[in-house]
mmCIF file of C-alpha atoms in Angstrom:
data_model
loop_
_atom_site.group_PDB
_atom_site.id
_atom_site.type_symbol
_atom_site.label_atom_id
_atom_site.label_comp_id
_atom_site.label_asym_id
_atom_site.label_seq_id
_atom_site.Cartn_x
_atom_site.Cartn_y
_atom_site.Cartn_z
ATOM 1 C CA MET A 1301 28.931 11.271 10.745
ATOM 2 C CA THR A 1302 25.497 11.936 9.264
ATOM 3 C CA ALA A 1303 22.498 12.444 11.514
ATOM 4 C CA THR A 1304 19.618 10.029 11.073
ATOM 5 C CA PRO A 1305 16.810 11.870 9.278
ATOM 6 C CA SER A 1306 13.482 12.187 11.022
ATOM 7 C CA ILE A 1307 10.743 9.800 9.907
ATOM 8 C CA SER A 1308 8.126 12.582 9.869
ATOM 9 C CA ARG A 1309 7.657 16.333 9.787
ATOM 10 C CA PHE A 1310 5.181 15.915 12.642
ATOM 11 C CA PRO A 1311 5.805 14.763 16.217
ATOM 12 C CA VAL A 1312 6.250 11.005 16.509
ATOM 13 C CA PRO A 1313 4.982 9.612 19.808
ATOM 14 C CA GLU A 1314 6.946 7.121 21.864
ATOM 15 C CA ILE A 1315 5.468 3.627 21.860
ATOM 16 C CA LYS A 1316 5.118 3.745 25.662
ATOM 17 C CA ASP A 1317 2.927 6.864 25.347
ATOM 18 C CA LEU A 1318 0.431 5.415 22.852
ATOM 19 C CA PRO A 1319 -3.150 4.537 23.789
ATOM 20 C CA ASP A 1320 -3.348 0.888 24.877
ATOM 21 C CA ASP A 1321 -5.047 -0.442 21.727
ATOM 22 C CA ILE A 1322 -2.583 1.288 19.408
ATOM 23 C CA ARG A 1323 0.428 0.281 21.510
ATOM 24 C CA GLU A 1324 -0.749 -3.357 21.419
ATOM 25 C CA ARG A 1325 -1.096 -3.239 17.633
ATOM 26 C CA VAL A 1326 2.322 -1.630 17.160
ATOM 27 C CA LEU A 1327 3.982 -4.181 19.444
ATOM 28 C CA ALA A 1328 2.245 -7.049 17.625
ATOM 29 C CA VAL A 1329 3.552 -5.749 14.293
ATOM 30 C CA GLN A 1330 7.018 -5.359 15.792
ATOM 31 C CA GLU A 1331 6.898 -8.953 17.049
ATOM 32 C CA LYS A 1332 5.864 -10.286 13.632
ATOM 33 C CA ALA A 1333 8.121 -8.106 11.438
ATOM 34 C CA GLY A 1334 11.084 -7.655 13.759
ATOM 35 C CA PHE A 1335 10.752 -3.856 13.529
ATOM 36 C CA VAL A 1336 8.045 -1.177 13.626
ATOM 37 C CA PRO A 1337 7.198 0.118 10.153
ATOM 38 C CA ASN A 1338 7.378 3.897 10.309
ATOM 39 C CA VAL A 1339 3.805 4.311 9.041
ATOM 40 C CA PHE A 1340 2.548 3.019 12.403
ATOM 41 C CA LEU A 1341 4.557 5.585 14.339
ATOM 42 C CA VAL A 1342 3.785 8.491 12.025
ATOM 43 C CA MET A 1343 0.040 7.781 11.946
ATOM 44 C CA ALA A 1344 -0.024 7.343 15.741
ATOM 45 C CA HIS A 1345 0.383 11.140 15.972
ATOM 46 C CA ARG A 1346 -3.422 11.234 15.515
ATOM 47 C CA PRO A 1347 -4.885 8.174 17.333
ATOM 48 C CA ASP A 1348 -8.445 8.400 15.981
ATOM 49 C CA GLU A 1349 -7.151 8.708 12.428
ATOM 50 C CA PHE A 1350 -4.682 5.852 13.064
ATOM 51 C CA ARG A 1351 -7.597 3.599 14.019
ATOM 52 C CA ALA A 1352 -9.699 4.607 10.998
ATOM 53 C CA PHE A 1353 -6.742 4.358 8.604
ATOM 54 C CA PHE A 1354 -5.707 0.875 9.668
ATOM 55 C CA ALA A 1355 -9.289 -0.391 9.889
ATOM 56 C CA TYR A 1356 -9.846 0.570 6.251
ATOM 57 C CA HIS A 1357 -6.391 -0.697 5.257
ATOM 58 C CA ASP A 1358 -7.112 -4.087 6.809
ATOM 59 C CA ALA A 1359 -10.597 -4.276 5.286
ATOM 60 C CA LEU A 1360 -9.086 -3.810 1.824
ATOM 61 C CA MET A 1361 -5.778 -5.645 2.097
ATOM 62 C CA GLU A 1362 -6.415 -8.590 4.424
ATOM 63 C CA LYS A 1363 -9.773 -9.848 3.169
ATOM 64 C CA PRO A 1364 -10.249 -13.097 1.294
ATOM 65 C CA GLY A 1365 -11.418 -12.858 -2.299
ATOM 66 C CA ASN A 1366 -10.525 -13.355 -5.934
ATOM 67 C CA LEU A 1367 -7.624 -10.892 -5.722
ATOM 68 C CA THR A 1368 -4.569 -12.493 -4.183
ATOM 69 C CA LYS A 1369 -2.662 -10.649 -1.490
ATOM 70 C CA ALA A 1370 0.180 -10.254 -4.003
ATOM 71 C CA GLU A 1371 -2.200 -8.690 -6.547
ATOM 72 C CA ARG A 1372 -3.440 -6.273 -3.903
ATOM 73 C CA GLU A 1373 0.170 -5.262 -3.254
ATOM 74 C CA MET A 1374 0.762 -4.842 -7.016
ATOM 75 C CA ILE A 1375 -2.005 -2.237 -7.038
ATOM 76 C CA VAL A 1376 -0.358 -0.403 -4.146
ATOM 77 C CA VAL A 1377 3.105 -0.446 -5.735
ATOM 78 C CA ALA A 1378 1.960 0.687 -9.197
ATOM 79 C CA THR A 1379 -0.316 3.485 -8.004
ATOM 80 C CA SER A 1380 2.124 4.607 -5.303
ATOM 81 C CA ASN A 1381 4.840 4.968 -7.917
ATOM 82 C CA ALA A 1382 2.497 7.077 -10.052
ATOM 83 C CA ASN A 1383 1.867 9.234 -6.962
ATOM 84 C CA GLN A 1384 5.619 9.443 -6.271
ATOM 85 C CA CYS A 1385 5.265 7.945 -2.815
ATOM 86 C CA GLN A 1386 8.655 6.625 -1.844
ATOM 87 C CA TYR A 1387 7.437 5.131 1.434
ATOM 88 C CA CYS A 1388 4.662 3.028 -0.104
ATOM 89 C CA VAL A 1389 6.696 1.885 -3.110
ATOM 90 C CA ILE A 1390 9.521 0.696 -0.823
ATOM 91 C CA ALA A 1391 7.376 -0.765 1.981
ATOM 92 C CA HIS A 1392 4.712 -2.391 -0.182
ATOM 93 C CA GLY A 1393 7.331 -3.427 -2.711
ATOM 94 C CA ALA A 1394 8.929 -5.487 0.064
ATOM 95 C CA ILE A 1395 5.565 -7.041 0.931
ATOM 96 C CA LEU A 1396 4.885 -7.731 -2.763
ATOM 97 C CA ARG A 1397 8.233 -9.517 -3.179
ATOM 98 C CA ILE A 1398 7.400 -11.726 -0.206
ATOM 99 C CA ARG A 1399 3.792 -12.437 -1.165
ATOM 100 C CA ALA A 1400 4.625 -13.104 -4.827
ATOM 101 C CA LYS A 1401 7.775 -15.057 -3.878
ATOM 102 C CA ASN A 1402 9.549 -13.103 -6.612
ATOM 103 C CA PRO A 1403 12.532 -10.821 -5.875
ATOM 104 C CA ARG A 1404 12.121 -8.822 -9.137
ATOM 105 C CA ILE A 1405 8.380 -8.222 -9.288
ATOM 106 C CA ALA A 1406 8.146 -5.071 -7.163
ATOM 107 C CA ASP A 1407 10.826 -3.233 -9.122
ATOM 108 C CA GLN A 1408 9.210 -4.246 -12.414
ATOM 109 C CA VAL A 1409 5.724 -3.170 -11.311
ATOM 110 C CA ALA A 1410 6.968 0.111 -9.847
ATOM 111 C CA VAL A 1411 9.006 1.136 -12.877
ATOM 112 C CA ASN A 1412 6.629 0.007 -15.638
ATOM 113 C CA TYR A 1413 3.994 -2.604 -14.874
ATOM 114 C CA ARG A 1414 3.179 -2.893 -18.599
ATOM 115 C CA LYS A 1415 6.579 -4.534 -19.128
ATOM 116 C CA ALA A 1416 6.556 -6.523 -15.881
ATOM 117 C CA ASP A 1417 6.451 -10.312 -15.789
ATOM 118 C CA ILE A 1418 2.768 -10.419 -14.857
ATOM 119 C CA THR A 1419 -0.311 -11.903 -16.500
ATOM 120 C CA PRO A 1420 -2.607 -10.061 -18.949
ATOM 121 C CA ARG A 1421 -5.280 -10.253 -16.205
ATOM 122 C CA GLN A 1422 -2.957 -8.462 -13.767
ATOM 123 C CA LYS A 1423 -2.073 -5.836 -16.393
ATOM 124 C CA ALA A 1424 -5.785 -5.141 -16.938
ATOM 125 C CA MET A 1425 -6.209 -4.865 -13.153
ATOM 126 C CA LEU A 1426 -3.343 -2.359 -12.945
ATOM 127 C CA ASP A 1427 -4.579 -0.379 -15.962
ATOM 128 C CA PHE A 1428 -7.867 0.090 -14.116
ATOM 129 C CA ALA A 1429 -6.170 0.876 -10.792
ATOM 130 C CA MET A 1430 -4.037 3.532 -12.481
ATOM 131 C CA LYS A 1431 -7.123 5.066 -14.066
ATOM 132 C CA VAL A 1432 -8.855 5.163 -10.687
ATOM 133 C CA SER A 1433 -5.739 6.699 -9.151
ATOM 134 C CA ALA A 1434 -5.303 9.467 -11.733
ATOM 135 C CA ARG A 1435 -8.585 9.865 -13.629
ATOM 136 C CA ALA A 1436 -11.409 8.245 -11.667
ATOM 137 C CA GLN A 1437 -13.903 10.624 -13.247
ATOM 138 C CA GLU A 1438 -13.256 8.859 -16.590
ATOM 139 C CA VAL A 1439 -14.125 5.345 -15.379
ATOM 140 C CA ASP A 1440 -16.949 3.971 -17.518
ATOM 141 C CA ASP A 1441 -18.781 0.790 -18.482
ATOM 142 C CA GLN A 1442 -16.023 -0.141 -20.950
ATOM 143 C CA ASP A 1443 -13.587 -0.368 -18.051
ATOM 144 C CA PHE A 1444 -15.949 -2.737 -16.250
ATOM 145 C CA GLY A 1445 -16.416 -4.786 -19.417
ATOM 146 C CA MET A 1446 -12.668 -5.179 -19.909
ATOM 147 C CA LEU A 1447 -12.196 -6.301 -16.312
ATOM 148 C CA GLN A 1448 -15.100 -8.735 -16.555
ATOM 149 C CA GLN A 1449 -13.502 -10.243 -19.686
ATOM 150 C CA HIS A 1450 -10.504 -11.037 -17.486
ATOM 151 C CA GLY A 1451 -12.718 -12.755 -14.917
ATOM 152 C CA PHE A 1452 -13.067 -9.952 -12.391
ATOM 153 C CA THR A 1453 -16.379 -9.747 -10.528
ATOM 154 C CA GLN A 1454 -18.169 -6.602 -9.348
ATOM 155 C CA ASP A 1455 -16.677 -7.182 -5.879
ATOM 156 C CA ASP A 1456 -13.187 -7.490 -7.386
ATOM 157 C CA ILE A 1457 -13.664 -4.225 -9.285
ATOM 158 C CA TRP A 1458 -14.752 -2.518 -6.057
ATOM 159 C CA ASP A 1459 -11.640 -3.905 -4.325
ATOM 160 C CA ILE A 1460 -9.305 -2.679 -7.071
ATOM 161 C CA ALA A 1461 -10.885 0.780 -6.954
ATOM 162 C CA GLY A 1462 -10.902 0.848 -3.147
ATOM 163 C CA ILE A 1463 -7.219 -0.056 -2.908
ATOM 164 C CA ALA A 1464 -6.208 2.512 -5.535
ATOM 165 C CA ALA A 1465 -8.299 5.205 -3.844
ATOM 166 C CA PHE A 1466 -7.224 4.389 -0.292
ATOM 167 C CA PHE A 1467 -3.565 4.436 -1.227
ATOM 168 C CA GLY A 1468 -4.076 7.785 -2.936
ATOM 169 C CA LEU A 1469 -4.833 9.053 0.578
ATOM 170 C CA SER A 1470 -1.949 7.098 2.067
ATOM 171 C CA ASN A 1471 0.504 8.327 -0.590
ATOM 172 C CA ARG A 1472 -0.458 11.923 -0.042
ATOM 173 C CA MET A 1473 -0.148 11.699 3.730
ATOM 174 C CA ALA A 1474 3.209 9.921 3.424
ATOM 175 C CA ASN A 1475 4.464 12.679 1.129
ATOM 176 C CA VAL A 1476 3.140 15.515 3.308
ATOM 177 C CA THR A 1477 4.621 14.000 6.463
ATOM 178 C CA SER A 1478 7.880 13.157 4.641
ATOM 179 C CA MET A 1479 7.538 9.594 5.924
ATOM 180 C CA ARG A 1480 10.780 7.660 5.513
ATOM 181 C CA PRO A 1481 10.842 3.966 4.641
ATOM 182 C CA ASN A 1482 12.522 1.769 7.229
ATOM 183 C CA ASP A 1483 15.915 0.475 6.102
ATOM 184 C CA GLU A 1484 14.693 -3.090 6.731
ATOM 185 C CA PHE A 1485 12.262 -2.896 3.796
ATOM 186 C CA TYR A 1486 14.992 -2.577 1.187
ATOM 187 C CA ALA A 1487 16.353 -6.099 1.693
ATOM 188 C CA MET A 1488 13.111 -7.964 2.385
ATOM 189 C CA GLY A 1489 12.153 -10.639 -0.122
ATOM 190 C CA ARG A 1490 15.350 -10.356 -2.156
#
């Protein structure tokens, strides 16, 4: 029999020991999803950082706007793959499959978004997100012009950049902590 691997290199608090606001959020997620995504437990090791992390996450990922929730998840999956973040590719891939109502899209975007069954607009969005993720210092007016040709506004461009940048942080923390994806993610949306 194989032992279940730890979900983090750092101590993972028990739900009952969490500060009230964090415990309430974790339990609400558990109620909605049917399980607690490991990112909530791993990040709860540092409560102040948990609060800041999820506040910024929600500001980027849950807001209304010209980017659909599925497109926001595409950015996460593509950039997380480039950053070799297993947790985010698996977890956000599951969310992408559900939000796009497409069981193949996450695998396509993660492996090679340029060959994925997505629109030219979405490819331009991901080209920019990948540039922000790997070479933000090279972003220039031509990048903005290309995105504007595809109908993206200044606010959309900020959102694309913000998501790519935020998940750069998330990917690095997931890799450093050795955060494991929950088994439940693998079957979601298939």
